[in-house]
Tab-separated table of C-alpha atoms in Angstrom:
chain	number	residue	atom	x	y	z
A	18	UNK	CA	-20.785	13.166	8.715
A	19	UNK	CA	-21.211	10.325	11.441
A	20	UNK	CA	-17.936	7.537	10.915
A	21	UNK	CA	-20.530	4.868	11.359
A	22	UNK	CA	-21.574	5.975	7.859
A	23	UNK	CA	-18.470	6.473	6.037
A	24	UNK	CA	-17.436	4.636	3.793
A	25	UNK	CA	-13.714	3.793	2.726
A	26	UNK	CA	-12.383	3.154	-1.062
A	27	UNK	CA	-8.428	1.425	0.011
A	28	UNK	CA	-6.071	1.028	-2.542
A	29	UNK	CA	-2.568	-1.196	-2.580
A	30	UNK	CA	-5.256	-3.056	0.114
A	31	UNK	CA	-3.217	-5.873	-0.435
A	32	UNK	CA	0.377	-5.011	0.212
A	33	UNK	CA	2.079	-4.582	3.520
A	34	UNK	CA	0.445	-1.226	4.742
A	35	UNK	CA	-3.024	-1.658	2.858
A	36	UNK	CA	-4.255	-4.888	4.456
A	37	UNK	CA	-3.177	-4.400	7.866
A	38	UNK	CA	-5.232	-0.665	7.493
A	39	UNK	CA	-8.279	-2.767	5.864
A	40	UNK	CA	-8.304	-5.271	8.743
A	41	UNK	CA	-8.337	-2.775	11.523
A	42	UNK	CA	-10.917	-0.528	9.352
A	43	UNK	CA	-13.126	-3.195	8.750
A	44	UNK	CA	-13.015	-5.189	12.445
A	45	UNK	CA	-13.784	-1.409	13.233
A	46	UNK	CA	-17.412	-1.917	11.495
A	47	UNK	CA	-16.196	1.193	8.162
A	48	UNK	CA	-17.806	-0.023	4.952
A	49	UNK	CA	-14.655	-0.922	3.079
A	50	UNK	CA	-13.948	-1.679	-0.639
A	51	UNK	CA	-10.568	-2.725	-1.604
A	52	UNK	CA	-9.043	-2.170	-4.755
A	53	UNK	CA	-7.402	-4.945	-6.588
A	54	UNK	CA	-5.340	-5.008	-9.302
A	55	UNK	CA	-6.750	-9.499	-9.853
A	56	UNK	CA	-10.195	-10.774	-9.354
A	57	UNK	CA	-8.211	-13.875	-7.632
A	58	UNK	CA	-6.873	-11.596	-4.725
A	59	UNK	CA	-8.556	-13.036	-1.754
A	60	UNK	CA	-8.084	-10.476	1.223
A	61	UNK	CA	-10.382	-13.444	3.738
A	62	UNK	CA	-12.365	-10.615	4.996
A	63	UNK	CA	-16.168	-9.299	4.202
A	64	UNK	CA	-15.418	-6.573	2.161
A	65	UNK	CA	-16.381	-5.190	-1.051
A	66	UNK	CA	-13.274	-6.182	-3.883
A	67	UNK	CA	-13.252	-3.928	-6.919
A	68	UNK	CA	-10.711	-5.000	-9.773
A	69	UNK	CA	-8.972	-1.517	-11.299
A	70	UNK	CA	-5.966	-3.360	-12.980
A	71	UNK	CA	-2.728	-1.498	-13.110
A	72	UNK	CA	-2.903	2.397	-11.789
A	73	UNK	CA	-1.943	4.666	-14.203
A	74	UNK	CA	-3.424	7.807	-15.770
A	75	UNK	CA	-5.618	5.826	-18.070
A	76	UNK	CA	-7.060	3.551	-14.988
A	77	UNK	CA	-10.942	3.461	-14.991
A	78	UNK	CA	-12.326	4.244	-11.190
A	79	UNK	CA	-15.636	5.196	-11.707
A	80	UNK	CA	-16.908	1.363	-9.796
A	81	UNK	CA	-14.458	1.570	-7.084
A	82	UNK	CA	-15.709	5.385	-6.262
A	83	UNK	CA	-19.027	4.577	-6.376
A	84	UNK	CA	-20.621	6.156	-3.069
A	85	UNK	CA	-17.490	6.392	-1.649
A	86	UNK	CA	-17.084	9.556	1.383
A	87	UNK	CA	-12.905	8.800	1.321
A	88	UNK	CA	-9.983	7.343	-0.704
A	89	UNK	CA	-7.241	5.977	0.992
A	90	UNK	CA	-3.949	5.953	-0.987
A	91	UNK	CA	-1.837	3.055	-0.120
A	92	UNK	CA	-1.113	2.302	-3.446
A	93	UNK	CA	2.493	2.622	-5.248
A	94	UNK	CA	4.954	1.821	-7.125
A	95	UNK	CA	7.669	1.109	-4.303
A	96	UNK	CA	11.133	2.343	-3.938
A	97	UNK	CA	13.048	-0.557	-5.751
A	98	UNK	CA	16.847	-1.094	-5.701
A	99	UNK	CA	18.767	-1.905	-8.646
A	100	UNK	CA	16.170	-1.159	-11.010
A	101	UNK	CA	16.546	-2.389	-14.127
A	102	UNK	CA	14.313	-0.424	-16.427
A	103	UNK	CA	15.819	2.116	-18.716
A	104	UNK	CA	13.917	5.364	-16.827
A	105	UNK	CA	12.845	4.659	-13.473
A	106	UNK	CA	11.827	8.602	-13.132
A	107	UNK	CA	9.174	7.784	-15.792
A	108	UNK	CA	8.138	4.443	-14.422
A	109	UNK	CA	7.479	5.939	-10.739
A	110	UNK	CA	5.930	8.859	-12.147
A	111	UNK	CA	3.511	6.825	-14.594
A	112	UNK	CA	2.101	4.886	-10.763
A	113	UNK	CA	2.712	7.299	-8.654
A	114	UNK	CA	1.983	10.718	-10.178
A	115	UNK	CA	0.045	9.913	-13.050
A	116	UNK	CA	-1.598	7.288	-11.533
A	117	UNK	CA	-2.560	8.939	-8.125
A	118	UNK	CA	-3.571	12.121	-10.038
A	119	UNK	CA	-6.262	10.491	-12.148
A	120	UNK	CA	-7.401	8.632	-9.389
A	121	UNK	CA	-7.842	12.274	-7.075
A	122	UNK	CA	-9.572	13.980	-10.068
A	123	UNK	CA	-12.226	11.529	-10.685
A	124	UNK	CA	-12.589	10.672	-6.645
A	125	UNK	CA	-13.828	14.647	-6.665
A	126	UNK	CA	-15.945	14.342	-9.601
A	127	UNK	CA	-17.441	11.574	-8.201
A	128	UNK	CA	-18.137	13.866	-4.659
A	129	UNK	CA	-15.397	12.090	-2.910
A	130	UNK	CA	-14.858	14.690	0.373
A	131	UNK	CA	-11.297	13.461	1.397
A	132	UNK	CA	-8.198	11.650	-0.333
A	133	UNK	CA	-5.650	10.396	2.132
A	134	UNK	CA	-2.345	9.935	0.085
A	135	UNK	CA	0.141	7.829	1.314
A	136	UNK	CA	3.597	9.455	0.567
A	137	UNK	CA	7.008	8.984	1.685
A	138	UNK	CA	9.709	10.365	3.537
A	139	UNK	CA	11.850	10.351	0.926
A	140	UNK	CA	10.277	13.945	-0.227
A	141	UNK	CA	11.960	15.528	2.620
A	142	UNK	CA	15.328	13.594	1.199
A	143	UNK	CA	17.454	10.110	2.400
A	144	UNK	CA	19.285	12.201	5.530
A	145	UNK	CA	18.865	14.378	8.074
A	146	UNK	CA	22.252	14.671	10.152
A	147	UNK	CA	21.662	18.227	12.194
A	148	UNK	CA	17.800	19.259	12.024
A	149	UNK	CA	15.167	16.610	11.659
A	150	UNK	CA	12.975	16.782	8.874
A	151	UNK	CA	9.446	18.856	9.046
A	152	UNK	CA	6.559	19.269	6.729
A	153	UNK	CA	7.126	22.910	6.521
A	154	UNK	CA	10.765	22.325	4.463
A	155	UNK	CA	11.381	22.955	1.156
A	156	UNK	CA	13.100	20.469	-0.413
A	157	UNK	CA	12.578	18.712	-4.150
A	158	UNK	CA	13.976	15.777	-3.808
A	159	UNK	CA	16.410	14.205	-6.598
A	160	UNK	CA	15.508	10.309	-6.027
A	161	UNK	CA	13.048	9.278	-8.278
A	162	UNK	CA	10.689	7.405	-6.266
A	163	UNK	CA	10.857	10.403	-3.955
A	164	UNK	CA	10.221	13.155	-6.634
A	165	UNK	CA	7.224	11.126	-8.302
A	166	UNK	CA	5.711	11.341	-5.080
A	167	UNK	CA	6.443	15.037	-4.343
A	168	UNK	CA	5.299	15.975	-7.436
A	169	UNK	CA	1.934	13.696	-6.425
A	170	UNK	CA	1.712	16.048	-3.559
A	171	UNK	CA	1.951	19.232	-5.052
A	172	UNK	CA	-0.771	18.253	-7.877
A	173	UNK	CA	-2.925	17.154	-5.306
A	174	UNK	CA	-2.963	19.851	-3.430
A	175	UNK	CA	-3.783	22.152	-6.464
A	176	UNK	CA	-6.604	19.602	-7.615
A	177	UNK	CA	-8.080	20.588	-3.618
A	178	UNK	CA	-7.895	24.180	-4.065
A	179	UNK	CA	-9.813	23.848	-7.418
A	180	UNK	CA	-12.261	21.130	-6.219
A	181	UNK	CA	-12.643	21.288	-2.854
A	182	UNK	CA	-12.135	18.041	-1.973
A	183	UNK	CA	-9.965	17.690	1.272
A	184	UNK	CA	-6.842	15.996	0.751
A	185	UNK	CA	-4.484	14.849	3.453
A	186	UNK	CA	-0.571	13.790	2.845
A	187	UNK	CA	0.996	11.574	5.178
A	188	UNK	CA	5.087	11.094	5.033
A	189	UNK	CA	6.050	7.896	6.981
A	190	UNK	CA	9.078	7.020	7.720
A	191	UNK	CA	10.697	3.271	7.863
A	192	UNK	CA	7.030	1.269	8.800
A	193	UNK	CA	7.951	-1.617	10.440
A	194	UNK	CA	5.836	-4.499	11.746
A	195	UNK	CA	4.452	-8.254	11.248
A	196	UNK	CA	5.633	-8.652	7.760
A	197	UNK	CA	8.149	-6.383	6.912
A	198	UNK	CA	10.191	-7.040	3.822
A	199	UNK	CA	13.480	-6.120	2.960
A	200	UNK	CA	16.729	-4.650	4.862
A	201	UNK	CA	14.272	-4.980	7.630
A	202	UNK	CA	13.356	-8.288	7.220
A	203	UNK	CA	16.919	-9.248	7.120
A	204	UNK	CA	17.834	-7.489	9.875
A	205	UNK	CA	15.030	-9.228	11.900
A	206	UNK	CA	16.236	-12.677	10.958
A	207	UNK	CA	19.710	-12.639	11.619
A	208	UNK	CA	19.262	-11.259	15.029
A	209	UNK	CA	16.651	-13.933	15.079
A	210	UNK	CA	19.413	-16.477	14.475
A	211	UNK	CA	22.339	-14.954	16.554
A	212	UNK	CA	23.974	-13.950	13.343
A	213	UNK	CA	26.854	-11.153	14.837
A	214	UNK	CA	27.181	-8.387	12.698
A	215	UNK	CA	29.773	-5.569	12.706
A	216	UNK	CA	27.265	-2.966	13.875
A	217	UNK	CA	28.124	-2.328	17.302
A	218	UNK	CA	29.607	1.067	17.065
A	219	UNK	CA	26.892	3.129	15.329
A	220	UNK	CA	25.853	6.281	17.097
A	221	UNK	CA	23.070	7.635	14.423
A	222	UNK	CA	19.460	8.651	15.288
A	223	UNK	CA	16.707	7.186	13.255
A	224	UNK	CA	13.181	7.883	13.312
A	225	UNK	CA	11.043	4.945	12.827
A	226	UNK	CA	7.246	4.039	12.628
A	227	UNK	CA	5.378	1.257	13.872
A	228	UNK	CA	2.748	-0.258	11.478
A	229	UNK	CA	-0.033	-0.415	14.559
A	230	UNK	CA	0.723	3.305	14.807
A	231	UNK	CA	0.402	4.646	11.279
A	232	UNK	CA	-2.542	2.740	10.615
A	233	UNK	CA	-3.978	4.353	13.861
A	234	UNK	CA	-3.063	7.529	12.537
A	235	UNK	CA	-4.384	7.433	9.145
A	236	UNK	CA	-7.493	6.984	10.834
A	237	UNK	CA	-7.418	9.360	12.993
A	238	UNK	CA	-7.379	11.572	9.417
A	239	UNK	CA	-10.303	10.207	8.315
A	240	UNK	CA	-12.867	12.791	9.901
A	241	UNK	CA	-11.087	14.995	11.927
A	242	UNK	CA	-11.375	18.139	10.569
A	243	UNK	CA	-7.827	20.096	11.212
A	244	UNK	CA	-6.142	17.094	9.063
A	245	UNK	CA	-7.929	18.493	5.830
A	246	UNK	CA	-5.250	19.905	3.467
A	247	UNK	CA	-2.000	19.600	5.726
A	248	UNK	CA	1.200	17.227	5.335
A	249	UNK	CA	2.361	15.556	8.188
A	250	UNK	CA	5.284	13.460	9.045
A	251	UNK	CA	4.776	10.310	11.531
A	252	UNK	CA	6.856	8.489	13.317
A	253	UNK	CA	6.486	6.628	16.765
A	254	UNK	CA	8.844	9.512	18.430
A	255	UNK	CA	11.256	7.193	20.018
A	256	UNK	CA	14.641	7.531	17.426
A	257	UNK	CA	17.518	5.019	17.852
A	258	UNK	CA	20.295	4.406	16.429
A	259	UNK	CA	21.051	1.323	14.269
A	260	UNK	CA	22.732	-0.127	17.174
A	261	UNK	CA	19.988	0.327	19.999
A	262	UNK	CA	17.343	-1.045	17.540
A	263	UNK	CA	19.416	-4.380	16.581
A	264	UNK	CA	19.599	-4.503	20.518
A	265	UNK	CA	15.859	-3.746	20.950
A	266	UNK	CA	15.164	-6.467	18.075
A	267	UNK	CA	17.172	-8.889	19.891
A	268	UNK	CA	15.739	-8.653	23.100
A	269	UNK	CA	12.113	-9.373	21.838
A	270	UNK	CA	13.461	-12.534	20.639
A	271	UNK	CA	14.706	-12.609	23.767
A	272	UNK	CA	18.286	-13.761	22.087
A	273	UNK	CA	21.467	-11.599	23.026
A	274	UNK	CA	22.534	-9.203	20.558
A	275	UNK	CA	26.155	-10.175	18.709
A	276	UNK	CA	27.070	-6.474	17.605
A	277	UNK	CA	30.824	-6.234	16.866
A	278	UNK	CA	32.197	-2.454	18.067
A	279	UNK	CA	33.801	-1.924	13.969
A	280	UNK	CA	34.615	1.839	13.181
A	281	UNK	CA	31.561	3.285	11.011
A	282	UNK	CA	34.467	4.921	8.903
A	283	UNK	CA	35.746	1.471	8.367
A	284	UNK	CA	32.465	-0.018	7.234
A	285	UNK	CA	31.703	2.963	5.043
A	286	UNK	CA	34.851	2.519	2.952
A	287	UNK	CA	33.898	-1.355	2.640
A	288	UNK	CA	30.374	-0.215	1.360
A	289	UNK	CA	31.558	2.218	-1.379
A	290	UNK	CA	34.214	-0.009	-2.269
A	291	UNK	CA	31.434	-2.586	-2.742
A	292	UNK	CA	29.149	0.222	-4.541
A	293	UNK	CA	27.044	-0.352	-1.464
A	294	UNK	CA	27.201	3.574	-0.836
A	295	UNK	CA	22.968	3.778	-0.319
A	296	UNK	CA	23.066	0.354	1.900
A	297	UNK	CA	25.621	2.584	4.125
A	298	UNK	CA	23.557	5.582	4.465
A	299	UNK	CA	20.575	4.123	5.998
A	300	UNK	CA	22.539	1.776	8.455
A	301	UNK	CA	24.628	4.332	9.479
A	302	UNK	CA	23.417	7.722	9.044
A	303	UNK	CA	20.715	9.821	10.519
A	304	UNK	CA	16.706	10.266	9.714
A	305	UNK	CA	14.789	12.163	12.260
A	306	UNK	CA	11.652	13.367	11.509
A	307	UNK	CA	9.786	16.579	13.941
A	308	UNK	CA	6.565	14.416	14.056
A	309	UNK	CA	4.881	17.354	16.946
A	310	UNK	CA	2.127	18.945	14.198
A	311	UNK	CA	0.049	15.033	14.448
A	312	UNK	CA	0.437	15.851	18.403
A	313	UNK	CA	-0.429	19.793	18.330
A	314	UNK	CA	-3.009	19.863	15.952
A	315	UNK	CA	-4.417	16.232	15.810
A	316	UNK	CA	-4.084	15.072	19.216
A	317	UNK	CA	-2.752	11.949	18.069
A	318	UNK	CA	-0.424	10.090	20.544
A	319	UNK	CA	1.185	6.430	19.356
A	320	UNK	CA	-0.720	3.545	20.397
A	321	UNK	CA	2.360	1.168	20.464
A	322	UNK	CA	5.896	1.599	21.234
A	323	UNK	CA	8.891	0.553	19.434
A	324	UNK	CA	9.379	-2.542	22.182
A	325	UNK	CA	5.826	-3.953	21.804
A	326	UNK	CA	5.628	-3.402	18.067
A	327	UNK	CA	9.044	-5.966	17.848
A	328	UNK	CA	7.607	-7.970	20.945
A	329	UNK	CA	4.292	-8.080	18.445
A	330	UNK	CA	7.311	-9.507	15.576
A	331	UNK	CA	8.788	-11.653	17.353
A	332	UNK	CA	5.689	-13.212	18.082
A	333	UNK	CA	4.769	-13.624	14.453
A	334	UNK	CA	7.877	-14.820	13.385
A	335	UNK	CA	8.086	-17.461	16.108
A	336	UNK	CA	4.320	-18.828	15.415
A	337	UNK	CA	5.777	-19.248	11.807
A	338	UNK	CA	3.647	-16.028	10.350
A	339	UNK	CA	5.989	-14.310	7.814
A	340	UNK	CA	8.185	-11.353	9.401
């Protein structure tokens, strides 16, 4: 099937990743259908919008799936800090597991050829201190978000065997780019403002993936025959320490990084006393992935360096766009 004739359904098209992906696919000439929760949603592109409401085991995807060749499922209940629901795992499962598998079953029934699922590195775990994570690693996550994604993956692989619909599973590491939210956005703002941070003596190693690289890899997986029924861990291939990352961010903003060399042991203890051990793990712990499968099996290479993506973020910020 030629790329020009592929009709794509994108879920989560208004999110951080989904919107960047939709923009790129549209600019590349793909016929795109964007699934949205509300009819009032505006993407600013001439793409077909289909209202589907909230994603669950009961969502009706019939209209959205009409004449679709490939589904790219970006929508999810995201990892939530300080979740206040009574049963976080049940809430994650409603959307990330049951909602995903409901969409996939309807996609298979509608004749969709390939289902690309954006999973999470949390399926592998929170820390990789000695050996980088790989797609072949066997691990059942205990984190509710990671477990809901893992269960969706297992269901999708079983559905692929049952129906013949091809499945591609992508587990990104931390994604950064213009529009990023959460802790990464806070770090960007602190460095832009020249705020001194006690993060000058961290010697961990973290794998990250630039938004441009992740979007490019997803598009690479739309039609590559060898991607069928495979799992990929994806990163830039430029692992850095937290200290090195902040230095790169400061450089992108043409600032001097004000990083105080406070011992990690002191900060770890302080974080535990404040009930912020999970934050300490992300700042001080290592999480590396082996993304060689993407290169060796699919011939994919990153299209932008970490410095290049950070410069784009800085330019967006300075032009008063959302970081």
